[in-house]
Amino acid sequence: MTIEKLPYLSAEFLDGLAISTSDVVDEIERQIIGQRRGEVWCAPKAVVLPGDDRYIMATLAVATEPRVLATKSLVVNPRNLERGLATLNSLVTLLDAETGLPLAVVDGNWVTSKRTAGLSCVAAKRLARAGSACFAFVGCGVQARAHLEALADLFPVREIRAFSRGKGSRDALCQIAETRGLTAVASDTAKAAVESADIVVTTVTLVPEPVPFLDARWLKAGVFATMTDLALPWLPESIAIFDRIVIDDLVQEAQMSKPMVRPELVAGDLTGLVNGDVPGRQGASERTAFAFRGMAVGDLAIAGLAFVRAKASGALDA
């Protein structure tokens, strides 16, 4: 395949592949297990901070099956709002892992949305109570919507509570929940949103870096919190209230200049959790949490799955 014919898998096309939450979770777990078996290789994510509120990041991962190399490049820029653009934009490129020849380019925003919610679901399967029925969202943008969709496929949700600095995004998330037949409460404070929740999802934007305002001591016994935002909105002195905290990648975290949470509070990482080295929830009253930066294996799993499904559909044969 020559580069002039390199296919681009758009978000609209990818939505048409009907990849389910179960598909996403199964593929992420399969590739995480593949890492342990020496069949998948990932580099720690690379981050560049130019100092002007941009957040620039890249991931790199290689799989044996499918035989792909996936790289994702991402830029978050809050000034895009003034341009009428999304604040986050990204792209995934897929190469044949044996030959290095290009295979496809994939909409990175779609991959990021699916893999972030997928990683939370992988953790939630093991750390959240099976009967979790009330979800709280702090931050109500694209990632919150993706998490609502994915977590609602795994848990018997009946109600959501939403808090956001932007009332428009908060109300939009509530409307989406109501179309699913759920009770939706637009909360005026973060405390009101989280204090009665079974599952808490925080997706606060990273730029500019948020000033901590969430107190884990507000949370009830038995809660599970997934922190897609490096736990930056959480008051550091309150994090110790959790009985069990899992992060995404211990190796990656060791190379970062500032830990998400104090290392002595970390029970292990997602690879250990999936492979059974790290125990999941140990009791109904445990407060558990998953804090993560994002893992290259997640981007690899979702982009690779999308490519395989696209090939199976015949769309890449033209």
mmCIF file of C-alpha atoms in Angstrom:
data_model
loop_
_atom_site.group_PDB
_atom_site.id
_atom_site.type_symbol
_atom_site.label_atom_id
_atom_site.label_comp_id
_atom_site.label_asym_id
_atom_site.label_seq_id
_atom_site.Cartn_x
_atom_site.Cartn_y
_atom_site.Cartn_z
ATOM 1 C CA MET A 1 0.000 0.000 0.000
ATOM 2 C CA THR A 2 1.476 3.342 -1.036
ATOM 3 C CA ILE A 3 1.169 6.357 1.219
ATOM 4 C CA GLU A 4 -0.941 8.129 -1.421
ATOM 5 C CA LYS A 5 -3.649 5.527 -0.762
ATOM 6 C CA LEU A 6 -3.315 5.528 3.007
ATOM 7 C CA PRO A 7 -6.845 5.220 4.451
ATOM 8 C CA TYR A 8 -8.140 7.648 7.063
ATOM 9 C CA LEU A 9 -10.593 6.169 9.557
ATOM 10 C CA SER A 10 -12.818 9.075 10.587
ATOM 11 C CA ALA A 11 -14.924 9.243 13.742
ATOM 12 C CA GLU A 12 -18.082 8.872 11.647
ATOM 13 C CA PHE A 13 -16.701 5.756 9.972
ATOM 14 C CA LEU A 14 -15.511 4.322 13.293
ATOM 15 C CA ASP A 15 -18.918 4.837 14.901
ATOM 16 C CA GLY A 16 -20.361 2.774 12.054
ATOM 17 C CA LEU A 17 -18.237 -0.216 13.062
ATOM 18 C CA ALA A 18 -20.449 -0.624 16.161
ATOM 19 C CA ILE A 19 -17.580 -1.485 18.509
ATOM 20 C CA SER A 20 -19.201 -2.215 21.875
ATOM 21 C CA THR A 21 -17.998 -1.462 25.384
ATOM 22 C CA SER A 22 -17.451 -5.189 25.842
ATOM 23 C CA ASP A 23 -15.268 -5.222 22.711
ATOM 24 C CA VAL A 24 -13.227 -2.296 24.023
ATOM 25 C CA VAL A 25 -12.731 -3.771 27.493
ATOM 26 C CA ASP A 26 -11.877 -7.241 26.168
ATOM 27 C CA GLU A 27 -9.277 -5.872 23.742
ATOM 28 C CA ILE A 28 -7.607 -3.630 26.312
ATOM 29 C CA GLU A 29 -7.402 -6.562 28.722
ATOM 30 C CA ARG A 30 -6.039 -8.855 26.001
ATOM 31 C CA GLN A 31 -3.275 -6.429 25.094
ATOM 32 C CA ILE A 32 -2.418 -5.774 28.757
ATOM 33 C CA ILE A 33 -2.036 -9.527 29.249
ATOM 34 C CA GLY A 34 0.044 -9.558 26.064
ATOM 35 C CA GLN A 35 2.492 -7.150 27.678
ATOM 36 C CA ARG A 36 3.093 -9.629 30.484
ATOM 37 C CA ARG A 37 3.636 -12.413 27.935
ATOM 38 C CA GLY A 38 6.165 -10.430 25.915
ATOM 39 C CA GLU A 39 3.801 -10.019 22.952
ATOM 40 C CA VAL A 40 3.169 -6.271 23.346
ATOM 41 C CA TRP A 41 5.722 -3.516 23.935
ATOM 42 C CA CYS A 42 4.991 0.053 25.062
ATOM 43 C CA ALA A 43 7.060 3.159 25.738
ATOM 44 C CA PRO A 44 6.179 5.598 28.527
ATOM 45 C CA LYS A 45 4.177 8.520 27.190
ATOM 46 C CA ALA A 46 6.158 11.591 26.210
ATOM 47 C CA VAL A 47 4.916 15.040 27.246
ATOM 48 C CA VAL A 48 6.004 18.510 26.161
ATOM 49 C CA LEU A 49 4.802 21.578 28.068
ATOM 50 C CA PRO A 50 5.779 24.745 26.170
ATOM 51 C CA GLY A 51 4.611 26.938 29.080
ATOM 52 C CA ASP A 52 1.779 28.646 27.200
ATOM 53 C CA ASP A 53 -1.060 26.357 28.399
ATOM 54 C CA ARG A 54 -0.517 23.837 25.602
ATOM 55 C CA TYR A 55 -0.219 20.167 26.570
ATOM 56 C CA ILE A 56 1.516 18.092 23.887
ATOM 57 C CA MET A 57 1.760 14.325 24.236
ATOM 58 C CA ALA A 58 2.728 11.205 22.279
ATOM 59 C CA THR A 59 2.396 7.453 22.861
ATOM 60 C CA LEU A 60 4.087 4.487 21.178
ATOM 61 C CA ALA A 61 3.121 0.815 21.329
ATOM 62 C CA VAL A 62 3.672 -2.358 19.289
ATOM 63 C CA ALA A 63 1.523 -5.509 19.183
ATOM 64 C CA THR A 64 2.068 -9.016 17.868
ATOM 65 C CA GLU A 65 -1.624 -9.554 17.079
ATOM 66 C CA PRO A 66 -2.713 -7.539 15.223
ATOM 67 C CA ARG A 67 0.778 -6.881 13.865
ATOM 68 C CA VAL A 68 0.694 -3.119 14.238
ATOM 69 C CA LEU A 69 2.747 -0.265 15.596
ATOM 70 C CA ALA A 70 0.567 2.557 16.913
ATOM 71 C CA THR A 71 1.705 6.100 17.614
ATOM 72 C CA LYS A 72 -0.604 8.818 18.883
ATOM 73 C CA SER A 73 0.155 12.529 18.784
ATOM 74 C CA LEU A 74 -2.065 14.880 20.789
ATOM 75 C CA VAL A 75 -2.302 18.600 21.444
ATOM 76 C CA VAL A 76 -4.524 20.237 24.068
ATOM 77 C CA ASN A 77 -4.850 23.985 23.615
ATOM 78 C CA PRO A 78 -7.548 25.982 25.476
ATOM 79 C CA ARG A 79 -7.095 28.832 22.977
ATOM 80 C CA ASN A 80 -8.792 26.643 20.371
ATOM 81 C CA LEU A 81 -12.121 27.689 21.848
ATOM 82 C CA GLU A 82 -11.520 31.184 20.448
ATOM 83 C CA ARG A 83 -10.997 29.555 17.044
ATOM 84 C CA GLY A 84 -14.185 27.521 17.229
ATOM 85 C CA LEU A 85 -12.158 24.307 17.519
ATOM 86 C CA ALA A 86 -12.071 21.465 20.013
ATOM 87 C CA THR A 87 -9.467 22.039 22.730
ATOM 88 C CA LEU A 88 -8.073 18.511 22.227
ATOM 89 C CA ASN A 89 -7.031 17.174 18.828
ATOM 90 C CA SER A 90 -5.046 14.053 18.051
ATOM 91 C CA LEU A 91 -4.134 11.499 15.414
ATOM 92 C CA VAL A 92 -3.101 7.832 15.524
ATOM 93 C CA THR A 93 -0.888 6.351 12.829
ATOM 94 C CA LEU A 94 -0.678 2.606 12.292
ATOM 95 C CA LEU A 95 2.303 0.869 10.701
ATOM 96 C CA ASP A 96 2.894 -2.785 9.970
ATOM 97 C CA ALA A 97 5.044 -3.786 12.948
ATOM 98 C CA GLU A 98 7.176 -6.120 10.810
ATOM 99 C CA THR A 99 7.798 -4.063 7.672
ATOM 100 C CA GLY A 100 7.164 -0.538 8.920
ATOM 101 C CA LEU A 101 4.877 0.155 5.980
ATOM 102 C CA PRO A 102 1.946 2.491 6.714
ATOM 103 C CA LEU A 103 -1.451 0.880 7.206
ATOM 104 C CA ALA A 104 -3.883 3.623 8.211
ATOM 105 C CA VAL A 105 -4.446 6.909 9.982
ATOM 106 C CA VAL A 106 -7.127 6.898 12.676
ATOM 107 C CA ASP A 107 -9.098 9.753 14.267
ATOM 108 C CA GLY A 108 -7.212 10.226 17.530
ATOM 109 C CA ASN A 109 -10.038 11.981 19.368
ATOM 110 C CA TRP A 110 -12.270 8.941 18.839
ATOM 111 C CA VAL A 111 -9.500 6.609 20.020
ATOM 112 C CA THR A 112 -8.752 8.787 23.067
ATOM 113 C CA SER A 113 -12.409 8.879 24.086
ATOM 114 C CA LYS A 114 -12.913 5.133 23.735
ATOM 115 C CA ARG A 115 -9.647 4.074 25.362
ATOM 116 C CA THR A 116 -9.959 6.428 28.351
ATOM 117 C CA ALA A 117 -13.443 5.205 29.198
ATOM 118 C CA GLY A 118 -12.276 1.676 28.429
ATOM 119 C CA LEU A 119 -9.392 1.875 30.896
ATOM 120 C CA SER A 120 -11.797 3.119 33.570
ATOM 121 C CA CYS A 121 -14.101 0.189 32.826
ATOM 122 C CA VAL A 122 -11.267 -2.338 33.100
ATOM 123 C CA ALA A 123 -10.491 -0.954 36.570
ATOM 124 C CA ALA A 124 -14.158 -0.589 37.558
ATOM 125 C CA LYS A 125 -14.864 -4.275 36.820
ATOM 126 C CA ARG A 126 -12.456 -5.123 39.621
ATOM 127 C CA LEU A 127 -12.715 -2.150 41.985
ATOM 128 C CA ALA A 128 -16.350 -0.957 41.882
ATOM 129 C CA ARG A 129 -19.334 -2.620 43.566
ATOM 130 C CA ALA A 130 -21.356 -4.671 41.094
ATOM 131 C CA GLY A 131 -24.603 -2.959 42.119
ATOM 132 C CA SER A 132 -23.339 0.606 41.579
ATOM 133 C CA ALA A 133 -26.411 2.619 40.576
ATOM 134 C CA CYS A 134 -25.504 6.294 41.120
ATOM 135 C CA PHE A 135 -22.751 7.922 39.046
ATOM 136 C CA ALA A 136 -21.249 11.351 39.721
ATOM 137 C CA PHE A 137 -19.388 13.351 37.101
ATOM 138 C CA VAL A 138 -17.051 16.219 37.899
ATOM 139 C CA GLY A 139 -16.268 17.644 34.498
ATOM 140 C CA CYS A 140 -18.977 17.072 31.896
ATOM 141 C CA GLY A 141 -17.291 17.193 28.498
ATOM 142 C CA VAL A 142 -16.437 14.550 25.906
ATOM 143 C CA GLN A 143 -14.788 12.196 28.383
ATOM 144 C CA ALA A 144 -17.715 12.362 30.799
ATOM 145 C CA ARG A 145 -20.105 11.439 27.988
ATOM 146 C CA ALA A 146 -17.876 8.545 26.946
ATOM 147 C CA HIS A 147 -17.698 7.300 30.541
ATOM 148 C CA LEU A 148 -21.461 7.526 30.986
ATOM 149 C CA GLU A 149 -22.010 5.441 27.869
ATOM 150 C CA ALA A 150 -19.380 2.832 28.761
ATOM 151 C CA LEU A 151 -20.048 2.473 32.497
ATOM 152 C CA ALA A 152 -23.802 2.277 31.908
ATOM 153 C CA ASP A 153 -23.132 -0.861 29.858
ATOM 154 C CA LEU A 154 -21.440 -2.501 32.873
ATOM 155 C CA PHE A 155 -23.410 -1.304 35.894
ATOM 156 C CA PRO A 156 -27.133 -0.929 36.728
ATOM 157 C CA VAL A 157 -27.077 2.870 36.794
ATOM 158 C CA ARG A 158 -30.336 4.627 37.677
ATOM 159 C CA GLU A 159 -29.163 8.159 38.478
ATOM 160 C CA ILE A 160 -26.346 10.546 37.603
ATOM 161 C CA ARG A 161 -25.216 13.704 39.353
ATOM 162 C CA ALA A 162 -23.202 16.220 37.365
ATOM 163 C CA PHE A 163 -21.033 19.190 38.278
ATOM 164 C CA SER A 164 -19.007 21.356 35.929
ATOM 165 C CA ARG A 165 -17.673 24.880 35.765
ATOM 166 C CA GLY A 166 -19.571 25.200 32.494
ATOM 167 C CA LYS A 167 -23.317 24.854 33.051
ATOM 168 C CA GLY A 168 -23.841 24.182 29.348
ATOM 169 C CA SER A 169 -21.812 20.972 29.369
ATOM 170 C CA ARG A 170 -23.366 19.948 32.697
ATOM 171 C CA ASP A 171 -26.892 20.369 31.403
ATOM 172 C CA ALA A 172 -26.012 18.603 28.136
ATOM 173 C CA LEU A 173 -24.721 15.574 30.055
ATOM 174 C CA CYS A 174 -27.888 15.510 32.134
ATOM 175 C CA GLN A 175 -29.975 15.606 28.971
ATOM 176 C CA ILE A 176 -28.049 12.659 27.521
ATOM 177 C CA ALA A 177 -28.654 10.710 30.733
ATOM 178 C CA GLU A 178 -32.358 11.497 30.653
ATOM 179 C CA THR A 179 -32.656 10.212 27.075
ATOM 180 C CA ARG A 180 -31.371 6.894 28.467
ATOM 181 C CA GLY A 181 -34.179 6.890 31.002
ATOM 182 C CA LEU A 182 -31.956 7.887 33.929
ATOM 183 C CA THR A 183 -32.625 10.418 36.652
ATOM 184 C CA ALA A 184 -30.211 13.324 36.180
ATOM 185 C CA VAL A 185 -29.361 15.910 38.831
ATOM 186 C CA ALA A 186 -27.481 19.077 37.891
ATOM 187 C CA SER A 187 -25.454 19.770 41.038
ATOM 188 C CA ASP A 188 -24.466 23.272 42.097
ATOM 189 C CA THR A 189 -21.395 22.083 44.003
ATOM 190 C CA ALA A 190 -18.871 19.286 43.589
ATOM 191 C CA LYS A 191 -19.656 18.009 47.083
ATOM 192 C CA ALA A 192 -23.342 17.674 46.289
ATOM 193 C CA ALA A 193 -22.476 15.700 43.172
ATOM 194 C CA VAL A 194 -20.105 13.170 44.720
ATOM 195 C CA GLU A 195 -21.217 12.580 48.308
ATOM 196 C CA SER A 196 -23.928 10.024 47.525
ATOM 197 C CA ALA A 197 -22.363 8.424 44.441
ATOM 198 C CA ASP A 198 -21.353 4.785 44.009
ATOM 199 C CA ILE A 199 -18.988 5.669 41.143
ATOM 200 C CA VAL A 200 -17.286 9.044 40.749
ATOM 201 C CA VAL A 201 -15.724 10.085 37.431
ATOM 202 C CA THR A 202 -13.443 13.131 37.337
ATOM 203 C CA THR A 203 -12.450 14.439 33.907
ATOM 204 C CA VAL A 204 -11.290 17.965 34.743
ATOM 205 C CA THR A 205 -9.208 19.550 31.982
ATOM 206 C CA LEU A 206 -5.459 19.634 32.616
ATOM 207 C CA VAL A 207 -4.723 23.062 31.117
ATOM 208 C CA PRO A 208 -4.544 25.360 32.825
ATOM 209 C CA GLU A 209 -3.622 23.044 35.698
ATOM 210 C CA PRO A 210 -6.592 22.897 38.094
ATOM 211 C CA VAL A 211 -6.352 24.087 41.668
ATOM 212 C CA PRO A 212 -7.360 21.128 43.902
ATOM 213 C CA PHE A 213 -10.949 21.419 45.140
ATOM 214 C CA LEU A 214 -12.256 17.858 45.537
ATOM 215 C CA ASP A 215 -12.132 16.334 49.009
ATOM 216 C CA ALA A 216 -12.100 12.525 49.052
ATOM 217 C CA ARG A 217 -13.468 12.663 52.593
ATOM 218 C CA TRP A 218 -16.817 13.690 51.077
ATOM 219 C CA LEU A 219 -17.157 10.217 49.544
ATOM 220 C CA LYS A 220 -19.294 7.519 51.116
ATOM 221 C CA ALA A 221 -18.074 4.052 52.040
ATOM 222 C CA GLY A 222 -18.058 1.617 49.114
ATOM 223 C CA VAL A 223 -17.372 4.239 46.448
ATOM 224 C CA PHE A 224 -15.130 3.781 43.407
ATOM 225 C CA ALA A 225 -13.519 6.869 41.863
ATOM 226 C CA THR A 226 -11.851 6.960 38.475
ATOM 227 C CA MET A 227 -9.570 9.958 37.977
ATOM 228 C CA THR A 228 -8.724 10.531 34.321
ATOM 229 C CA ASP A 229 -7.107 13.859 35.187
ATOM 230 C CA LEU A 230 -3.972 12.665 37.050
ATOM 231 C CA ALA A 231 -5.910 13.244 40.317
ATOM 232 C CA LEU A 232 -5.003 16.930 40.025
ATOM 233 C CA PRO A 233 -8.428 18.233 41.160
ATOM 234 C CA TRP A 234 -8.278 16.184 44.385
ATOM 235 C CA LEU A 235 -6.931 17.651 47.611
ATOM 236 C CA PRO A 236 -3.704 15.660 48.154
ATOM 237 C CA GLU A 237 -4.200 15.465 51.917
ATOM 238 C CA SER A 238 -7.575 13.741 51.429
ATOM 239 C CA ILE A 239 -6.410 10.961 49.105
ATOM 240 C CA ALA A 240 -5.324 8.740 52.001
ATOM 241 C CA ILE A 241 -8.999 8.096 52.794
ATOM 242 C CA PHE A 242 -9.042 5.530 49.959
ATOM 243 C CA ASP A 243 -8.471 1.945 51.067
ATOM 244 C CA ARG A 244 -7.052 0.918 47.692
ATOM 245 C CA ILE A 245 -5.583 3.052 44.905
ATOM 246 C CA VAL A 246 -4.458 1.610 41.579
ATOM 247 C CA ILE A 247 -2.642 3.613 38.896
ATOM 248 C CA ASP A 248 -2.238 2.805 35.225
ATOM 249 C CA ASP A 249 1.476 2.036 34.884
ATOM 250 C CA LEU A 250 4.102 1.829 37.639
ATOM 251 C CA VAL A 251 7.014 1.913 35.169
ATOM 252 C CA GLN A 252 5.655 4.979 33.405
ATOM 253 C CA GLU A 253 4.875 6.699 36.692
ATOM 254 C CA ALA A 254 8.437 6.197 37.966
ATOM 255 C CA GLN A 255 9.697 8.309 35.074
ATOM 256 C CA MET A 256 7.392 11.243 35.752
ATOM 257 C CA SER A 257 8.663 14.309 37.597
ATOM 258 C CA LYS A 258 5.632 14.477 39.902
ATOM 259 C CA PRO A 259 3.577 11.472 41.041
ATOM 260 C CA MET A 260 -0.189 11.555 40.738
ATOM 261 C CA VAL A 261 -0.560 10.299 44.314
ATOM 262 C CA ARG A 262 1.979 9.527 47.021
ATOM 263 C CA PRO A 263 3.732 6.267 46.038
ATOM 264 C CA GLU A 264 3.159 4.673 49.448
ATOM 265 C CA LEU A 265 -0.611 4.905 48.844
ATOM 266 C CA VAL A 266 -0.471 2.963 45.555
ATOM 267 C CA ALA A 267 -1.453 -0.715 45.718
ATOM 268 C CA GLY A 268 -0.243 -1.441 42.190
ATOM 269 C CA ASP A 269 -1.050 -0.789 38.547
ATOM 270 C CA LEU A 270 -3.609 -1.882 35.980
ATOM 271 C CA THR A 271 -1.354 -4.600 34.576
ATOM 272 C CA GLY A 272 -1.097 -6.134 38.036
ATOM 273 C CA LEU A 273 -4.846 -5.776 38.568
ATOM 274 C CA VAL A 274 -5.730 -7.478 35.267
ATOM 275 C CA ASN A 275 -3.187 -10.272 35.762
ATOM 276 C CA GLY A 276 -4.293 -10.947 39.328
ATOM 277 C CA ASP A 277 -1.137 -9.752 41.094
ATOM 278 C CA VAL A 278 -3.012 -6.831 42.661
ATOM 279 C CA PRO A 279 -6.240 -7.691 44.473
ATOM 280 C CA GLY A 280 -9.441 -5.945 43.486
ATOM 281 C CA ARG A 281 -12.180 -4.830 45.870
ATOM 282 C CA GLN A 282 -11.931 -6.685 49.165
ATOM 283 C CA GLY A 283 -15.179 -5.598 50.792
ATOM 284 C CA ALA A 284 -18.410 -3.681 50.200
ATOM 285 C CA SER A 285 -17.307 -0.724 52.344
ATOM 286 C CA GLU A 286 -13.888 -0.185 50.735
ATOM 287 C CA ARG A 287 -13.239 3.144 49.061
ATOM 288 C CA THR A 288 -11.262 2.420 45.892
ATOM 289 C CA ALA A 289 -9.737 4.593 43.191
ATOM 290 C CA PHE A 290 -8.061 4.396 39.803
ATOM 291 C CA ALA A 291 -5.817 7.338 38.859
ATOM 292 C CA PHE A 292 -4.250 7.460 35.432
ATOM 293 C CA ARG A 293 -2.300 9.444 32.891
ATOM 294 C CA GLY A 294 -3.232 7.251 29.941
ATOM 295 C CA MET A 295 -1.475 4.169 28.654
ATOM 296 C CA ALA A 296 -0.017 3.537 25.229
ATOM 297 C CA VAL A 297 -1.442 0.010 25.352
ATOM 298 C CA GLY A 298 -4.927 1.517 25.468
ATOM 299 C CA ASP A 299 -4.380 3.562 22.309
ATOM 300 C CA LEU A 300 -2.854 0.503 20.648
ATOM 301 C CA ALA A 301 -5.758 -1.727 21.623
ATOM 302 C CA ILE A 302 -8.482 0.608 20.362
ATOM 303 C CA ALA A 303 -6.768 1.725 17.148
ATOM 304 C CA GLY A 304 -5.748 -1.849 16.340
ATOM 305 C CA LEU A 305 -9.260 -3.141 17.011
ATOM 306 C CA ALA A 306 -10.731 -0.446 14.774
ATOM 307 C CA PHE A 307 -8.312 -1.330 11.979
ATOM 308 C CA VAL A 308 -9.132 -5.048 12.203
ATOM 309 C CA ARG A 309 -12.871 -4.323 12.157
ATOM 310 C CA ALA A 310 -12.447 -1.963 9.204
ATOM 311 C CA LYS A 311 -10.577 -4.640 7.266
ATOM 312 C CA ALA A 312 -13.229 -7.230 8.115
ATOM 313 C CA SER A 313 -15.926 -4.875 6.833
ATOM 314 C CA GLY A 314 -14.213 -4.692 3.452
ATOM 315 C CA ALA A 315 -13.855 -0.913 3.692
ATOM 316 C CA LEU A 316 -10.064 -1.034 3.252
ATOM 317 C CA ASP A 317 -10.078 -3.260 0.174
ATOM 318 C CA ALA A 318 -11.046 -0.509 -2.236
#
